[in-house]
Amino acid sequence: MHGDIDRVLIPHDRIARRVAELAAQITADHAPRQADGGEITIVPILTGALIFCADLIRRIPIAMKIGLLTVSSYPGRSIRTQGSAVLGQQLGDLRGRHVLLIDDILDSGGTLRLVTPLLHDLGPASVKTCVLLRKDRPSAREVPVEYVGFEIPDEFVVGYGLDYDDYYRNLPDIVTLKQQVYRPESRQP
Ligand code: 5GP
Ligand code: MG
């Protein structure tokens, strides 16, 4: 798996520092709202946001619930979006709650454009969005998000939850892969 890495874009220690900063910012923004009685539900978009969310919420010392949404946009060996589709959800009752939607990466914006109205329809007090990565492309900047970890170049990345064909999610760093990995006959998991 490590032999497939081309470049380390963001090493794990930098990710950890930025996750701590985001958590501090989110905590500060939500503490006053919580005093008004509105609790948070954190909604990671699975599977990509799993690891980011797990690290982030352990640094947010506020009463919260977790809701789950599974969305597919890069099925199998795709490195371009195939259009986003909701595959499953387990959100609980969101009425009157402050929803914080968490995604791994903002690319075409299709996922957030699909999911945000679905959440608003469930009657939350507010919906905010936090993404770890935002790609440097116009479509990504058109979608409003409150919290962004890192701006990255328009390249396909894996690691820290992000996959290629469902592999590489457990790499601790955010990396690019060697071109040969994308040739089906040469991939060795
Ligand atoms: P969007 O819907 O904004 O185009 O992309 C969002 C989803 O597409 C992400 O949650 C992620 O699952 C997938 N995605 C977008 N760009 C990348 C990338 O560079 N690498 C990986 N592994 N997935 C990506
Ligand atoms: Mg994905």
mmCIF file of N, CA and C in Angstrom, residues 78-143:
data_model
loop_
_atom_site.group_PDB
_atom_site.id
_atom_site.type_symbol
_atom_site.label_atom_id
_atom_site.label_comp_id
_atom_site.label_asym_id
_atom_site.label_seq_id
_atom_site.Cartn_x
_atom_site.Cartn_y
_atom_site.Cartn_z
ATOM 1 N N SER A 78 -13.546 4.973 -9.780
ATOM 2 C CA SER A 78 -13.709 6.276 -10.430
ATOM 3 C C SER A 78 -12.801 7.302 -9.781
ATOM 4 N N ILE A 79 -12.250 8.187 -10.595
ATOM 5 C CA ILE A 79 -11.540 9.338 -10.035
ATOM 6 C C ILE A 79 -12.202 10.637 -10.515
ATOM 7 N N ARG A 80 -13.415 10.503 -11.040
ATOM 8 C CA ARG A 80 -14.278 11.644 -11.378
ATOM 9 C C ARG A 80 -15.647 11.337 -10.808
ATOM 10 N N THR A 81 -16.391 12.397 -10.427
ATOM 11 C CA THR A 81 -17.700 12.133 -9.836
ATOM 12 C C THR A 81 -18.641 11.503 -10.869
ATOM 13 N N GLN A 82 -19.430 10.538 -10.389
ATOM 14 C CA GLN A 82 -20.416 9.874 -11.251
ATOM 15 C C GLN A 82 -21.818 10.365 -10.875
ATOM 16 N N GLY A 83 -21.863 11.503 -10.160
ATOM 17 C CA GLY A 83 -23.151 11.993 -9.653
ATOM 18 C C GLY A 83 -23.374 11.404 -8.267
ATOM 19 N N SER A 84 -23.891 12.223 -7.350
ATOM 20 C CA SER A 84 -24.031 11.771 -5.964
ATOM 21 C C SER A 84 -25.396 11.139 -5.734
ATOM 22 N N ALA A 85 -25.411 10.099 -4.921
ATOM 23 C CA ALA A 85 -26.670 9.439 -4.563
ATOM 24 C C ALA A 85 -26.617 9.053 -3.094
ATOM 25 N N VAL A 86 -27.730 9.270 -2.383
ATOM 26 C CA VAL A 86 -27.806 8.859 -0.975
ATOM 27 C C VAL A 86 -28.077 7.366 -0.933
ATOM 28 N N LEU A 87 -27.213 6.613 -0.264
ATOM 29 C CA LEU A 87 -27.367 5.155 -0.177
ATOM 30 C C LEU A 87 -28.023 4.732 1.134
ATOM 31 N N GLY A 88 -27.927 5.595 2.150
ATOM 32 C CA GLY A 88 -28.525 5.221 3.435
ATOM 33 C C GLY A 88 -28.496 6.376 4.396
ATOM 34 N N GLN A 89 -29.355 6.325 5.415
ATOM 35 C CA GLN A 89 -29.348 7.379 6.421
ATOM 36 C C GLN A 89 -29.864 6.878 7.754
ATOM 37 N N GLN A 90 -29.304 7.477 8.811
ATOM 38 C CA GLN A 90 -29.701 7.138 10.177
ATOM 39 C C GLN A 90 -29.497 8.422 10.973
ATOM 40 N N LEU A 91 -30.445 9.360 10.799
ATOM 41 C CA LEU A 91 -30.216 10.731 11.248
ATOM 42 C C LEU A 91 -30.849 11.049 12.594
ATOM 43 N N GLY A 92 -31.794 10.269 13.036
ATOM 44 C CA GLY A 92 -32.531 10.625 14.257
ATOM 45 C C GLY A 92 -33.427 11.824 13.993
ATOM 46 N N ASP A 93 -33.986 12.373 15.081
ATOM 47 C CA ASP A 93 -34.888 13.520 14.954
ATOM 48 C C ASP A 93 -34.058 14.798 14.951
ATOM 49 N N LEU A 94 -34.048 15.516 13.837
ATOM 50 C CA LEU A 94 -33.215 16.727 13.729
ATOM 51 C C LEU A 94 -33.988 18.002 14.050
ATOM 52 N N ARG A 95 -35.274 17.876 14.374
ATOM 53 C CA ARG A 95 -36.079 19.090 14.588
ATOM 54 C C ARG A 95 -35.525 19.934 15.733
ATOM 55 N N GLY A 96 -35.273 21.209 15.430
ATOM 56 C CA GLY A 96 -34.781 22.153 16.437
ATOM 57 C C GLY A 96 -33.313 21.989 16.795
ATOM 58 N N ARG A 97 -32.615 21.084 16.123
ATOM 59 C CA ARG A 97 -31.207 20.847 16.462
ATOM 60 C C ARG A 97 -30.283 21.586 15.480
ATOM 61 N N HIS A 98 -29.078 21.896 15.967
ATOM 62 C CA HIS A 98 -28.065 22.504 15.099
ATOM 63 C C HIS A 98 -27.273 21.375 14.438
ATOM 64 N N VAL A 99 -27.395 21.283 13.124
ATOM 65 C CA VAL A 99 -26.727 20.192 12.407
ATOM 66 C C VAL A 99 -25.375 20.680 11.902
ATOM 67 N N LEU A 100 -24.353 19.874 12.167
ATOM 68 C CA LEU A 100 -23.035 20.153 11.582
ATOM 69 C C LEU A 100 -22.696 18.991 10.658
ATOM 70 N N LEU A 101 -22.759 19.287 9.378
ATOM 71 C CA LEU A 101 -22.491 18.291 8.342
ATOM 72 C C LEU A 101 -20.982 18.240 8.113
ATOM 73 N N ILE A 102 -20.441 17.021 8.081
ATOM 74 C CA ILE A 102 -18.985 16.872 7.937
ATOM 75 C C ILE A 102 -18.692 16.089 6.670
ATOM 76 N N ASP A 103 -17.849 16.634 5.795
ATOM 77 C CA ASP A 103 -17.421 15.834 4.638
ATOM 78 C C ASP A 103 -15.905 15.876 4.519
ATOM 79 N N ASP A 104 -15.384 14.868 3.828
ATOM 80 C CA ASP A 104 -13.932 14.787 3.662
ATOM 81 C C ASP A 104 -13.423 15.840 2.694
ATOM 82 N N ILE A 105 -14.118 16.002 1.548
ATOM 83 C CA ILE A 105 -13.561 16.872 0.506
ATOM 84 C C ILE A 105 -14.680 17.488 -0.323
ATOM 85 N N LEU A 106 -14.497 18.754 -0.647
ATOM 86 C CA LEU A 106 -15.433 19.469 -1.511
ATOM 87 C C LEU A 106 -14.780 19.586 -2.889
ATOM 88 N N ASP A 107 -15.416 18.956 -3.866
ATOM 89 C CA ASP A 107 -14.828 18.885 -5.207
ATOM 90 C C ASP A 107 -15.785 19.518 -6.216
ATOM 91 N N SER A 108 -16.695 18.747 -6.822
ATOM 92 C CA SER A 108 -17.666 19.340 -7.752
ATOM 93 C C SER A 108 -18.769 20.069 -6.994
ATOM 94 N N GLY A 109 -18.946 19.734 -5.725
ATOM 95 C CA GLY A 109 -20.023 20.328 -4.922
ATOM 96 C C GLY A 109 -21.321 19.544 -5.015
ATOM 97 N N GLY A 110 -21.352 18.515 -5.851
ATOM 98 C CA GLY A 110 -22.589 17.739 -6.058
ATOM 99 C C GLY A 110 -23.115 17.102 -4.783
ATOM 100 N N THR A 111 -22.220 16.596 -3.954
ATOM 101 C CA THR A 111 -22.651 15.922 -2.720
ATOM 102 C C THR A 111 -23.352 16.903 -1.780
ATOM 103 N N LEU A 112 -22.727 18.051 -1.536
ATOM 104 C CA LEU A 112 -23.332 19.005 -0.596
ATOM 105 C C LEU A 112 -24.604 19.608 -1.171
ATOM 106 N N ARG A 113 -24.637 19.803 -2.498
ATOM 107 C CA ARG A 113 -25.864 20.339 -3.115
ATOM 108 C C ARG A 113 -27.014 19.348 -3.000
ATOM 109 N N LEU A 114 -26.700 18.061 -2.982
ATOM 110 C CA LEU A 114 -27.736 17.032 -2.830
ATOM 111 C C LEU A 114 -28.213 16.934 -1.378
ATOM 112 N N VAL A 115 -27.257 16.933 -0.467
ATOM 113 C CA VAL A 115 -27.541 16.573 0.922
ATOM 114 C C VAL A 115 -28.103 17.743 1.739
ATOM 115 N N THR A 116 -27.612 18.967 1.502
ATOM 116 C CA THR A 116 -28.020 20.105 2.340
ATOM 117 C C THR A 116 -29.539 20.329 2.316
ATOM 118 N N PRO A 117 -30.198 20.342 1.143
ATOM 119 C CA PRO A 117 -31.664 20.519 1.160
ATOM 120 C C PRO A 117 -32.389 19.372 1.853
ATOM 121 N N LEU A 118 -31.869 18.166 1.752
ATOM 122 C CA LEU A 118 -32.510 17.029 2.442
ATOM 123 C C LEU A 118 -32.516 17.262 3.948
ATOM 124 N N LEU A 119 -31.404 17.805 4.465
ATOM 125 C CA LEU A 119 -31.313 18.057 5.902
ATOM 126 C C LEU A 119 -32.243 19.195 6.306
ATOM 127 N N HIS A 120 -32.268 20.269 5.500
ATOM 128 C CA HIS A 120 -33.148 21.404 5.804
ATOM 129 C C HIS A 120 -34.604 20.951 5.878
ATOM 130 N N ASP A 121 -34.986 19.978 5.064
ATOM 131 C CA ASP A 121 -36.376 19.479 5.061
ATOM 132 C C ASP A 121 -36.748 18.796 6.374
ATOM 133 N N LEU A 122 -35.756 18.431 7.184
ATOM 134 C CA LEU A 122 -36.047 17.708 8.424
ATOM 135 C C LEU A 122 -36.217 18.643 9.624
ATOM 136 N N GLY A 123 -36.271 19.964 9.373
ATOM 137 C CA GLY A 123 -36.636 20.922 10.413
ATOM 138 C C GLY A 123 -35.568 21.263 11.444
ATOM 139 N N PRO A 124 -34.293 21.274 11.071
ATOM 140 C CA PRO A 124 -33.266 21.635 12.059
ATOM 141 C C PRO A 124 -33.289 23.136 12.351
ATOM 142 N N ALA A 125 -32.685 23.543 13.487
ATOM 143 C CA ALA A 125 -32.560 24.971 13.806
ATOM 144 C C ALA A 125 -31.565 25.628 12.854
ATOM 145 N N SER A 126 -30.515 24.887 12.475
ATOM 146 C CA SER A 126 -29.524 25.414 11.531
ATOM 147 C C SER A 126 -28.752 24.253 10.917
ATOM 148 N N VAL A 127 -28.134 24.507 9.771
ATOM 149 C CA VAL A 127 -27.242 23.520 9.149
ATOM 150 C C VAL A 127 -25.951 24.240 8.778
ATOM 151 N N LYS A 128 -24.845 23.766 9.334
ATOM 152 C CA LYS A 128 -23.534 24.286 8.943
ATOM 153 C C LYS A 128 -22.709 23.139 8.389
ATOM 154 N N THR A 129 -21.689 23.488 7.619
ATOM 155 C CA THR A 129 -20.895 22.447 6.965
ATOM 156 C C THR A 129 -19.408 22.641 7.236
ATOM 157 N N CYS A 130 -18.740 21.517 7.473
ATOM 158 C CA CYS A 130 -17.290 21.514 7.705
ATOM 159 C C CYS A 130 -16.661 20.490 6.766
ATOM 160 N N VAL A 131 -15.719 20.913 5.955
ATOM 161 C CA VAL A 131 -14.994 19.958 5.096
ATOM 162 C C VAL A 131 -13.511 20.004 5.449
ATOM 163 N N LEU A 132 -12.883 18.852 5.397
ATOM 164 C CA LEU A 132 -11.443 18.825 5.673
ATOM 165 C C LEU A 132 -10.674 19.477 4.522
ATOM 166 N N LEU A 133 -11.058 19.120 3.286
ATOM 167 C CA LEU A 133 -10.321 19.591 2.110
ATOM 168 C C LEU A 133 -11.265 20.294 1.137
ATOM 169 N N ARG A 134 -10.745 21.334 0.480
ATOM 170 C CA ARG A 134 -11.499 21.940 -0.621
ATOM 171 C C ARG A 134 -10.568 22.059 -1.810
ATOM 172 N N LYS A 135 -11.024 21.525 -2.947
ATOM 173 C CA LYS A 135 -10.175 21.572 -4.150
ATOM 174 C C LYS A 135 -10.217 22.943 -4.791
ATOM 175 N N ASP A 136 -9.094 23.307 -5.378
ATOM 176 C CA ASP A 136 -8.975 24.597 -6.025
ATOM 177 C C ASP A 136 -9.620 24.524 -7.409
ATOM 178 N N ARG A 137 -10.953 24.631 -7.439
ATOM 179 C CA ARG A 137 -11.688 24.697 -8.704
ATOM 180 C C ARG A 137 -12.963 25.504 -8.469
ATOM 181 N N PRO A 138 -13.436 26.206 -9.513
ATOM 182 C CA PRO A 138 -14.551 27.141 -9.324
ATOM 183 C C PRO A 138 -15.781 26.475 -8.731
ATOM 184 N N SER A 139 -16.123 25.254 -9.161
ATOM 185 C CA SER A 139 -17.349 24.611 -8.670
ATOM 186 C C SER A 139 -17.292 24.391 -7.160
ATOM 187 N N ALA A 140 -16.104 24.161 -6.621
ATOM 188 C CA ALA A 140 -15.972 23.930 -5.178
ATOM 189 C C ALA A 140 -16.201 25.223 -4.400
ATOM 190 N N ARG A 141 -15.775 26.333 -4.972
ATOM 191 C CA ARG A 141 -15.924 27.604 -4.241
ATOM 192 C C ARG A 141 -17.350 28.146 -4.298
ATOM 193 N N GLU A 142 -18.164 27.607 -5.226
ATOM 194 C CA GLU A 142 -19.550 28.078 -5.346
ATOM 195 C C GLU A 142 -20.452 27.556 -4.221
ATOM 196 N N VAL A 143 -20.008 26.504 -3.531
ATOM 197 C CA VAL A 143 -20.847 25.913 -2.477
ATOM 198 C C VAL A 143 -20.433 26.513 -1.137
#
